[in-house]
Tab-separated table of C-alpha atoms in Angstrom:
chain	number	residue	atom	x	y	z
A	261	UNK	CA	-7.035	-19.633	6.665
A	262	UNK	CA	-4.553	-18.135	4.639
A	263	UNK	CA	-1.180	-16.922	6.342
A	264	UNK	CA	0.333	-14.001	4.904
A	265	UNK	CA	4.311	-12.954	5.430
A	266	UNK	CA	3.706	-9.510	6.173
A	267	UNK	CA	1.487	-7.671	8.303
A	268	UNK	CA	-1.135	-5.334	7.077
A	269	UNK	CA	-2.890	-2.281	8.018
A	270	UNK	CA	-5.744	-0.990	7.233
A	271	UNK	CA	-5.138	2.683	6.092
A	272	UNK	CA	-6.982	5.567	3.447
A	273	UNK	CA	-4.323	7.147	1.797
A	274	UNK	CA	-4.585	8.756	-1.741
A	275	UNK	CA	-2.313	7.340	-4.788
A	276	UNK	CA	-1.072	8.054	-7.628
A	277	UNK	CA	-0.249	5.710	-10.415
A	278	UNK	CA	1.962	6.143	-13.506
A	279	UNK	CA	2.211	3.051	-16.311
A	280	UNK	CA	3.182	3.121	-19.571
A	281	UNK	CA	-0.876	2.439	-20.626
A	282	UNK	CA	-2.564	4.487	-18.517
A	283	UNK	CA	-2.578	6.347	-15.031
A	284	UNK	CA	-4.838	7.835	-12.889
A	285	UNK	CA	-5.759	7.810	-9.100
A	286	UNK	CA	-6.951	6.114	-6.014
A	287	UNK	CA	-7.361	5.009	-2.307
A	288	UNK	CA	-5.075	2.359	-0.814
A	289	UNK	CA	-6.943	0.839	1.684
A	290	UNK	CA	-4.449	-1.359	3.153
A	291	UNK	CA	-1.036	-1.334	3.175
A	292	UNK	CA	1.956	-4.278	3.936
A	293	UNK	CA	5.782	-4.122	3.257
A	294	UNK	CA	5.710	-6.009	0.330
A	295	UNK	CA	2.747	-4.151	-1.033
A	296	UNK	CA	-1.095	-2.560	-1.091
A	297	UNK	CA	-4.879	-2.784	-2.180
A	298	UNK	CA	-6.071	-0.255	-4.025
A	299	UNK	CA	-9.205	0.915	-5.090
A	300	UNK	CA	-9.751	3.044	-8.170
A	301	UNK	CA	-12.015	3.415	-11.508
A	302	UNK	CA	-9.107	3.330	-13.362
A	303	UNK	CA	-8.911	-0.493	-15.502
A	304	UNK	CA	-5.738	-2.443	-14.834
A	305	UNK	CA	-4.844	-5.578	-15.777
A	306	UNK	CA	-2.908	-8.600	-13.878
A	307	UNK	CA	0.713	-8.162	-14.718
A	308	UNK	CA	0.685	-4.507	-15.546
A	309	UNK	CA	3.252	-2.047	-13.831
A	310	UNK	CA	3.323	1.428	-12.179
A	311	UNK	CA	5.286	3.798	-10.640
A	312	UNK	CA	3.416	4.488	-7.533
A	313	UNK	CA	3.109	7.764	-5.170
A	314	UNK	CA	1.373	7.206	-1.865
A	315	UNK	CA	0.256	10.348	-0.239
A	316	UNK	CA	0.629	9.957	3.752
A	317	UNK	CA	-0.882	13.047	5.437
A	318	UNK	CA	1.698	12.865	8.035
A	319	UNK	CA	4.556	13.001	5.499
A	320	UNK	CA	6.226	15.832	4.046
A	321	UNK	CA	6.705	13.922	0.811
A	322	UNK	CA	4.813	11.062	-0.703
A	323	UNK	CA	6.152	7.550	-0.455
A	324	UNK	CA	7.722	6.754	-3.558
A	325	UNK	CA	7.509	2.836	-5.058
A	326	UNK	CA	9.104	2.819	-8.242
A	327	UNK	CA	8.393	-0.638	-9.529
A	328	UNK	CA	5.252	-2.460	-8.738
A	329	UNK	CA	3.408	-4.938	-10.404
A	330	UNK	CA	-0.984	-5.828	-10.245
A	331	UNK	CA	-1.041	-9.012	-8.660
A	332	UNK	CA	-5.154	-9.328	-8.801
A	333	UNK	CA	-7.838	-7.299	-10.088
A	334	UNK	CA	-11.341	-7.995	-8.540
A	335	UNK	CA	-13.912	-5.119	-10.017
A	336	UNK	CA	-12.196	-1.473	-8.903
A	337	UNK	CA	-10.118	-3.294	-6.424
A	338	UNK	CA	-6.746	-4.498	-7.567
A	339	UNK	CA	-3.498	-5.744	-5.319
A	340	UNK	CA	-0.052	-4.197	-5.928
A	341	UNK	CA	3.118	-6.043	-5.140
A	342	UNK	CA	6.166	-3.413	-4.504
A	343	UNK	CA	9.074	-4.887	-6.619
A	344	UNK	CA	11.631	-1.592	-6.326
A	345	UNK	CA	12.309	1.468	-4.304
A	346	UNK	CA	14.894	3.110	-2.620
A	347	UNK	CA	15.928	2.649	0.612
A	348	UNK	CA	14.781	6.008	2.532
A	349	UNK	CA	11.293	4.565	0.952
A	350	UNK	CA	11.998	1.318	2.161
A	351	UNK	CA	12.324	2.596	5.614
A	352	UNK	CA	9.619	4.488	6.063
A	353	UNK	CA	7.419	2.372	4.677
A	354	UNK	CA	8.471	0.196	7.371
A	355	UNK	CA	8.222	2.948	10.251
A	356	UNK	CA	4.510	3.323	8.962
A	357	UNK	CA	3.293	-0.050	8.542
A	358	UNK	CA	4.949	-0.196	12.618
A	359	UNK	CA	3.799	3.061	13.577
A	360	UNK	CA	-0.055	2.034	12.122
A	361	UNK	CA	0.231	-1.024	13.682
A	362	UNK	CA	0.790	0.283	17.469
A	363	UNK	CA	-1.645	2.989	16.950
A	364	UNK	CA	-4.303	-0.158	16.020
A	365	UNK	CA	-3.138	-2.182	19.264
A	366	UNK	CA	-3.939	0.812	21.684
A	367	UNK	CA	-6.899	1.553	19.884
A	368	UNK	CA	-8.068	-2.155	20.411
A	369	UNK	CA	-6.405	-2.284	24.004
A	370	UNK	CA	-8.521	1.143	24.418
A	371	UNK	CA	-11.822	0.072	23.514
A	372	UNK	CA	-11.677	-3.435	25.477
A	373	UNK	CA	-10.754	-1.544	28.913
């Protein structure tokens, strides 16, 4: 089984992407530290960058990655690795990925009571 170095969650949250070929919009469907799966019609290739905007509904402002590169591309799926963003972005991306988490756990703890 594969072991990965950061934790993800499973999350629906709209995006926005902005390359120098193309852009267009999406879902992320899960979401690490280090970077996301997306799902969109829009045809990227392996190696390709983007500016990304993540709209989180409980954010005043979208979560802003300004570097990051397709990793894989499987049909409209397609994995993003974050390569640069600034700190404040850095941050909360960490609060939510923790926040998500928690939320998960009690859910879990929750429905096993």
């Amino acid at each position: 089984m594969e072991q990965r170095k950061y934790a993800r969650v499973r999350v629906e949250y709209g995006v926005s992407l902005s390359g120098d070929r193309i852009g267009g919009q999406g879902l992320v469907l899960d979401l690490s530290v280090a970077g996301c799966k997306v799902r969109s019609p829009i045809a990227v290739n392996r190696g390709e960058f983007f500016g990304v905007l993540i709209d989180v509904p409980r954010y005043e402002t979208p979560l802003y990655i300004e570097l990051a590169v397709v990793r894989w591309v499987h049909d409209q799926e397609f994995g993003m690795e974050f390569i640069r963003m600034e700190p404040i972005d850095q941050q909360r991306l960490r609060d939510l990925v923790r926040a998500t988490e928690a939320a998960m756990a009690r859910r879990q703890d929750t429905e096993t009571r």
